[in-house]
């Protein structure tokens, strides 16, 4: 590559420009939620999870524009899975407590190392169930572990999980093809469109299901 030549092909530059245009729109949308009451628990969760998409897309853009392609790929899966979670919370009321319960199960493995710890964890679960039901009577208390695949299915985004998430999780889990660089050629031109999709999808969800202020995107 000669000095002064762009490090990316024209199609990549086009998508990076689009992502750069979407960034302030997403930031303003999240800022606008600060003084507004969410419509329900799903709407509230969507607003919070959208912050993850915001952070991931912000970091991705900075890394990509500075030529750090390898590092940027590590932010794609978190953005995808945040979209799955936020959308699932809107599409299916069963999601929220199952998500909370699943996280409790993981925390229990981490902290409840003896009988006393397990007892405390179980007591906390009972408290969590009571409080959740009290504040969210329209949402079921279903103590069943939920996987990210289940989440994507609830979000009606299973095809995205089956393709994009399965690919980008290989970077997260240091799969041989990922760490050797053999996966890059097949993903490089899909990275930025995937992050753009995440930003657009979460903006559409915020516009439809929260009081966020978002202009019409054409």
Coordinates of N, CA and C in Angstrom, one line a residue, residues 3-149:
X3 N 1.9 5.2 0.5 CA 1.6 6.2 1.5 C 0.4 7.1 1.0
X4 N -0.5 7.4 1.9 CA -1.6 8.2 1.6 C -2.8 7.5 1.0
X5 N -2.6 6.2 0.6 CA -3.8 5.5 0.1 C -4.7 5.1 1.3
X6 N -6.0 5.0 1.0 CA -6.9 4.6 2.1 C -6.6 3.1 2.5
X7 N -6.8 2.8 3.8 CA -6.5 1.5 4.3 C -7.6 0.5 4.0
X8 N -8.8 1.1 3.7 CA -10.0 0.3 3.4 C -10.5 0.5 2.0
X9 N -11.2 -0.5 1.5 CA -11.9 -0.4 0.2 C -13.1 0.6 0.3
X10 N -13.5 1.1 -0.9 CA -14.6 2.1 -0.9 C -15.9 1.6 -0.1
X11 N -16.3 0.3 -0.2 CA -17.5 -0.1 0.5 C -17.3 0.0 2.0
X12 N -16.1 -0.3 2.5 CA -15.9 -0.2 3.9 C -16.0 1.3 4.4
X13 N -15.4 2.2 3.6 CA -15.4 3.6 3.9 C -16.8 4.1 3.9
X14 N -17.7 3.6 3.0 CA -19.1 4.0 3.0 C -19.8 3.6 4.2
X15 N -19.6 2.4 4.7 CA -20.3 1.9 5.9 C -19.7 2.6 7.2
X16 N -18.5 2.9 7.2 CA -17.9 3.6 8.3 C -18.5 5.1 8.4
X17 N -18.7 5.7 7.2 CA -19.3 7.0 7.2 C -20.7 6.9 7.7
X18 N -21.5 5.9 7.4 CA -22.8 5.7 7.9 C -22.8 5.5 9.4
X19 N -21.9 4.7 9.9 CA -21.8 4.5 11.3 C -21.5 5.8 12.0
X20 N -20.6 6.6 11.5 CA -20.3 7.9 12.1 C -21.5 8.8 12.1
X21 N -22.3 8.7 11.1 CA -23.6 9.5 11.1 C -24.6 9.0 12.1
X22 N -24.6 7.7 12.4 CA -25.6 7.2 13.3 C -25.2 7.4 14.7
X23 N -23.9 7.5 15.0 CA -23.4 7.7 16.4 C -24.1 8.8 17.2
X24 N -24.1 10.1 16.7 CA -24.7 11.1 17.4 C -26.2 11.0 17.6
X25 N -26.9 10.3 16.6 CA -28.3 10.1 16.7 C -28.6 9.1 17.8
X26 N -27.8 8.1 18.0 CA -28.0 7.2 19.1 C -27.7 7.8 20.4
X27 N -26.7 8.6 20.5 CA -26.3 9.3 21.7 C -27.5 10.3 22.1
X28 N -28.0 11.0 21.2 CA -29.1 12.0 21.5 C -30.3 11.2 21.9
X29 N -30.6 10.1 21.3 CA -31.8 9.3 21.7 C -31.7 8.8 23.1
X30 N -30.5 8.3 23.5 CA -30.3 7.9 24.9 C -30.4 9.0 25.9
X31 N -29.8 10.2 25.5 CA -29.8 11.4 26.4 C -31.3 11.8 26.6
X32 N -32.1 11.7 25.5 CA -33.5 12.1 25.6 C -34.3 11.3 26.6
X33 N -33.9 10.1 26.9 CA -34.6 9.2 27.8 C -34.4 9.6 29.2
X34 N -33.4 10.4 29.5 CA -33.1 10.8 30.9 C -34.2 11.4 31.7
X35 N -35.0 12.2 31.0 CA -36.1 12.9 31.7 C -37.5 12.3 31.5
X36 N -37.5 11.1 30.9 CA -38.8 10.5 30.5 C -39.0 9.2 31.2
X37 N -40.3 9.0 31.5 CA -40.7 7.7 32.2 C -40.8 6.6 31.2
X38 N -40.2 5.5 31.4 CA -40.4 4.3 30.5 C -41.8 3.8 30.5
X39 N -42.2 3.2 29.4 CA -43.6 2.8 29.2 C -43.9 1.6 30.1
X40 N -42.9 0.7 30.3 CA -43.0 -0.5 31.1 C -41.6 -1.1 31.4
X41 N -41.6 -2.2 32.0 CA -40.3 -2.8 32.4 C -39.4 -3.2 31.1
X42 N -40.1 -3.6 30.1 CA -39.4 -3.9 28.8 C -38.8 -2.7 28.2
X43 N -39.6 -1.6 28.2 CA -39.1 -0.4 27.6 C -37.9 0.2 28.4
X44 N -38.0 0.0 29.7 CA -36.9 0.5 30.6 C -35.6 -0.3 30.3
X45 N -35.8 -1.6 30.2 CA -34.6 -2.4 30.0 C -34.0 -2.1 28.6
X46 N -34.9 -1.9 27.6 CA -34.4 -1.6 26.3 C -33.6 -0.4 26.3
X47 N -34.0 0.6 27.0 CA -33.2 1.9 27.1 C -31.9 1.7 27.7
X48 N -31.8 0.8 28.7 CA -30.5 0.5 29.4 C -29.6 -0.3 28.5
X49 N -30.2 -1.3 27.9 CA -29.3 -2.2 27.0 C -28.8 -1.5 25.8
X50 N -29.6 -0.5 25.3 CA -29.1 0.3 24.2 C -27.8 1.0 24.5
X51 N -27.5 1.3 25.7 CA -26.2 1.9 26.1 C -25.1 1.0 25.7
X52 N -25.3 -0.3 25.8 CA -24.2 -1.3 25.4 C -24.0 -1.2 23.9
X53 N -25.0 -1.1 23.1 CA -24.8 -0.9 21.7 C -24.1 0.4 21.4
X54 N -24.5 1.4 22.1 CA -23.8 2.7 22.0 C -22.3 2.6 22.3
X55 N -22.0 2.0 23.4 CA -20.6 1.9 23.8 C -19.8 1.0 22.8
X56 N -20.4 -0.1 22.4 CA -19.7 -1.0 21.4 C -19.5 -0.3 20.1
X57 N -20.5 0.4 19.6 CA -20.4 1.0 18.3 C -19.4 2.2 18.4
X58 N -19.3 2.9 19.5 CA -18.4 4.0 19.7 C -17.0 3.4 19.7
X59 N -16.7 2.4 20.5 CA -15.4 1.8 20.5 C -15.0 1.2 19.2
X60 N -16.0 0.5 18.5 CA -15.7 -0.1 17.2 C -15.3 0.9 16.2
X61 N -16.0 2.1 16.1 CA -15.7 3.1 15.2 C -14.3 3.7 15.4
X62 N -13.9 3.9 16.7 CA -12.6 4.5 17.0 C -11.5 3.5 16.6
X63 N -11.7 2.2 16.9 CA -10.7 1.2 16.6 C -10.6 1.0 15.1
X64 N -11.7 1.0 14.4 CA -11.7 0.7 13.0 C -11.0 1.9 12.2
X65 N -11.4 3.1 12.6 CA -10.8 4.3 11.9 C -9.3 4.4 12.2
X66 N -8.8 3.9 13.3 CA -7.4 3.9 13.6 C -6.6 2.7 13.1
X67 N -7.3 1.9 12.3 CA -6.7 0.8 11.7 C -6.6 -0.5 12.5
X68 N -7.2 -0.5 13.7 CA -7.1 -1.6 14.6 C -8.2 -2.6 14.3
X69 N -8.2 -3.3 13.2 CA -9.3 -4.1 12.8 C -9.4 -5.3 13.7
X70 N -8.3 -5.9 14.1 CA -8.4 -7.1 15.0 C -9.1 -6.8 16.3
X71 N -8.8 -5.7 16.9 CA -9.4 -5.3 18.1 C -10.9 -5.0 17.9
X72 N -11.2 -4.3 16.8 CA -12.6 -3.9 16.5 C -13.5 -5.1 16.5
X73 N -13.0 -6.2 16.0 CA -13.9 -7.4 15.8 C -14.4 -7.9 17.2
X74 N -13.7 -7.7 18.2 CA -14.1 -8.1 19.6 C -15.3 -7.4 20.1
X75 N -15.7 -6.3 19.5 CA -16.8 -5.6 20.0 C -18.1 -5.9 19.2
X76 N -18.0 -6.7 18.2 CA -19.2 -7.0 17.4 C -20.2 -7.9 18.2
X77 N -19.7 -9.0 18.8 CA -20.6 -9.9 19.5 C -21.3 -9.2 20.6
X78 N -20.7 -8.4 21.5 CA -21.4 -7.7 22.5 C -22.6 -6.9 22.0
X79 N -22.3 -6.2 20.8 CA -23.4 -5.4 20.3 C -24.5 -6.2 19.8
X80 N -24.2 -7.3 19.1 CA -25.3 -8.3 18.6 C -26.1 -8.8 19.8
X81 N -25.5 -9.2 20.8 CA -26.2 -9.9 21.9 C -27.0 -8.8 22.7
X82 N -26.5 -7.6 22.8 CA -27.3 -6.5 23.4 C -28.6 -6.3 22.6
X83 N -28.5 -6.3 21.3 CA -29.7 -6.2 20.4 C -30.6 -7.3 20.7
X84 N -30.1 -8.5 20.8 CA -31.0 -9.7 21.1 C -31.8 -9.5 22.4
X85 N -31.0 -9.1 23.4 CA -31.6 -8.9 24.8 C -32.7 -7.8 24.8
X86 N -32.3 -6.7 24.2 CA -33.2 -5.5 24.3 C -34.5 -5.8 23.5
X87 N -34.4 -6.5 22.3 CA -35.5 -6.8 21.5 C -36.4 -7.9 22.2
X88 N -35.7 -8.9 22.8 CA -36.4 -10.0 23.4 C -37.3 -9.4 24.6
X89 N -36.8 -8.4 25.3 CA -37.5 -7.8 26.4 C -38.8 -7.2 26.0
X90 N -38.8 -6.7 24.7 CA -40.0 -6.1 24.2 C -40.9 -7.1 23.6
X91 N -40.4 -8.1 22.9 CA -41.2 -9.1 22.2 C -41.8 -10.1 23.1
X92 N -41.2 -10.4 24.3 CA -41.7 -11.5 25.1 C -41.5 -11.2 26.6
X93 N -42.6 -11.1 27.3 CA -42.5 -10.7 28.7 C -41.8 -11.8 29.6
X94 N -41.7 -13.0 29.0 CA -41.0 -14.0 29.8 C -39.5 -13.8 29.9
X95 N -39.0 -12.9 29.1 CA -37.5 -12.8 29.0 C -36.9 -12.2 30.3
X96 N -37.5 -11.1 30.8 CA -36.8 -10.4 31.9 C -36.5 -11.2 33.1
X97 N -37.4 -11.9 33.6 CA -37.1 -12.7 34.8 C -36.2 -13.9 34.5
X98 N -36.4 -14.5 33.4 CA -35.5 -15.6 33.0 C -34.1 -15.1 32.9
X99 N -33.9 -13.9 32.4 CA -32.5 -13.3 32.3 C -32.0 -13.1 33.7
X100 N -32.8 -12.5 34.5 CA -32.3 -12.2 35.9 C -32.0 -13.6 36.6
X101 N -32.8 -14.6 36.4 CA -32.6 -15.9 37.0 C -31.3 -16.5 36.5
X102 N -31.1 -16.4 35.2 CA -29.9 -17.0 34.6 C -28.7 -16.3 35.2
X103 N -28.7 -15.0 35.4 CA -27.6 -14.3 36.0 C -27.4 -14.7 37.4
X104 N -28.5 -14.9 38.1 CA -28.4 -15.4 39.5 C -27.7 -16.7 39.6
X105 N -28.1 -17.6 38.7 CA -27.4 -19.0 38.6 C -25.9 -18.9 38.5
X106 N -25.5 -18.0 37.6 CA -24.1 -17.8 37.3 C -23.4 -17.2 38.6
X107 N -24.0 -16.2 39.2 CA -23.5 -15.6 40.4 C -23.3 -16.6 41.5
X108 N -24.3 -17.5 41.6 CA -24.3 -18.5 42.7 C -23.1 -19.4 42.5
X109 N -22.8 -19.8 41.3 CA -21.6 -20.6 41.1 C -20.3 -19.9 41.5
X110 N -20.3 -18.6 41.3 CA -19.1 -17.8 41.6 C -18.9 -17.5 43.1
X111 N -20.0 -17.2 43.8 CA -19.9 -16.8 45.2 C -20.4 -17.8 46.2
X112 N -21.3 -18.6 45.9 CA -21.8 -19.6 46.9 C -21.0 -20.8 47.0
X113 N -19.9 -20.7 47.7 CA -18.9 -21.8 47.8 C -19.2 -22.8 49.0
X114 N -20.0 -22.5 49.9 CA -20.3 -23.3 51.0 C -21.8 -23.3 51.3
X115 N -22.2 -24.0 52.4 CA -23.6 -24.1 52.7 C -24.2 -22.8 53.0
X116 N -23.5 -22.0 53.8 CA -24.0 -20.6 54.2 C -24.2 -19.8 52.9
X117 N -23.2 -19.8 52.0 CA -23.3 -19.0 50.8 C -24.4 -19.4 50.0
X118 N -24.7 -20.7 49.8 CA -25.8 -21.2 49.0 C -27.1 -20.8 49.7
X119 N -27.2 -20.8 51.0 CA -28.4 -20.4 51.7 C -28.7 -18.9 51.4
X120 N -27.7 -18.1 51.5 CA -27.8 -16.7 51.2 C -28.3 -16.5 49.8
X121 N -27.7 -17.2 48.9 CA -28.1 -17.1 47.5 C -29.5 -17.5 47.3
X122 N -30.0 -18.5 47.9 CA -31.3 -19.0 47.7 C -32.3 -18.0 48.3
X123 N -31.9 -17.4 49.5 CA -32.7 -16.3 50.1 C -32.8 -15.1 49.2
X124 N -31.7 -14.8 48.5 CA -31.8 -13.6 47.6 C -32.7 -13.9 46.5
X125 N -32.7 -15.1 46.0 CA -33.6 -15.5 44.9 C -35.0 -15.3 45.3
X126 N -35.4 -15.7 46.5 CA -36.8 -15.5 46.9 C -37.1 -14.0 47.0
X127 N -36.2 -13.3 47.5 CA -36.4 -11.8 47.5 C -36.5 -11.2 46.1
X128 N -35.7 -11.7 45.2 CA -35.8 -11.2 43.8 C -37.1 -11.5 43.2
X129 N -37.6 -12.7 43.4 CA -38.9 -13.2 42.9 C -40.0 -12.3 43.4
X130 N -40.0 -12.0 44.7 CA -41.1 -11.2 45.3 C -41.0 -9.8 44.8
X131 N -39.9 -9.2 44.8 CA -39.7 -7.8 44.4 C -40.1 -7.6 42.9
X132 N -39.6 -8.6 42.1 CA -39.9 -8.5 40.6 C -41.4 -8.6 40.4
X133 N -42.1 -9.5 41.1 CA -43.5 -9.6 40.9 C -44.3 -8.4 41.4
X134 N -43.8 -7.9 42.5 CA -44.5 -6.7 43.1 C -44.4 -5.5 42.1
X135 N -43.2 -5.3 41.5 CA -43.0 -4.1 40.7 C -43.4 -4.3 39.2
X136 N -43.5 -5.6 38.8 CA -43.8 -5.9 37.4 C -44.9 -7.0 37.3
X137 N -46.1 -6.7 37.8 CA -47.1 -7.8 37.9 C -47.5 -8.3 36.5
X138 N -47.3 -7.6 35.4 CA -47.6 -8.1 34.1 C -46.6 -9.1 33.5
X139 N -45.5 -9.2 34.2 CA -44.4 -10.1 33.7 C -44.3 -11.3 34.6
X140 N -44.2 -12.5 33.9 CA -44.2 -13.8 34.7 C -42.8 -14.0 35.4
X141 N -42.9 -14.7 36.5 CA -41.7 -15.0 37.2 C -41.4 -16.5 36.9
X142 N -40.5 -16.6 35.9 CA -40.2 -18.0 35.4 C -38.7 -18.3 35.7
X143 N -38.5 -19.2 36.6 CA -37.2 -19.5 37.0 C -36.6 -20.6 36.1
X144 N -36.2 -20.2 34.9 CA -35.7 -21.1 33.9 C -34.6 -20.4 33.2
X145 N -33.4 -21.1 33.1 CA -32.3 -20.5 32.5 C -32.6 -20.2 31.0
X146 N -32.0 -19.1 30.6 CA -32.2 -18.7 29.2 C -30.8 -18.6 28.5
X147 N -30.7 -19.1 27.4 CA -29.4 -19.0 26.6 C -29.5 -17.9 25.6
X148 N -28.4 -17.5 25.0 CA -28.4 -16.4 24.1 C -29.2 -16.9 22.8
X149 N -29.2 -18.2 22.5 CA -30.0 -18.6 21.4 C -31.5 -18.5 21.7

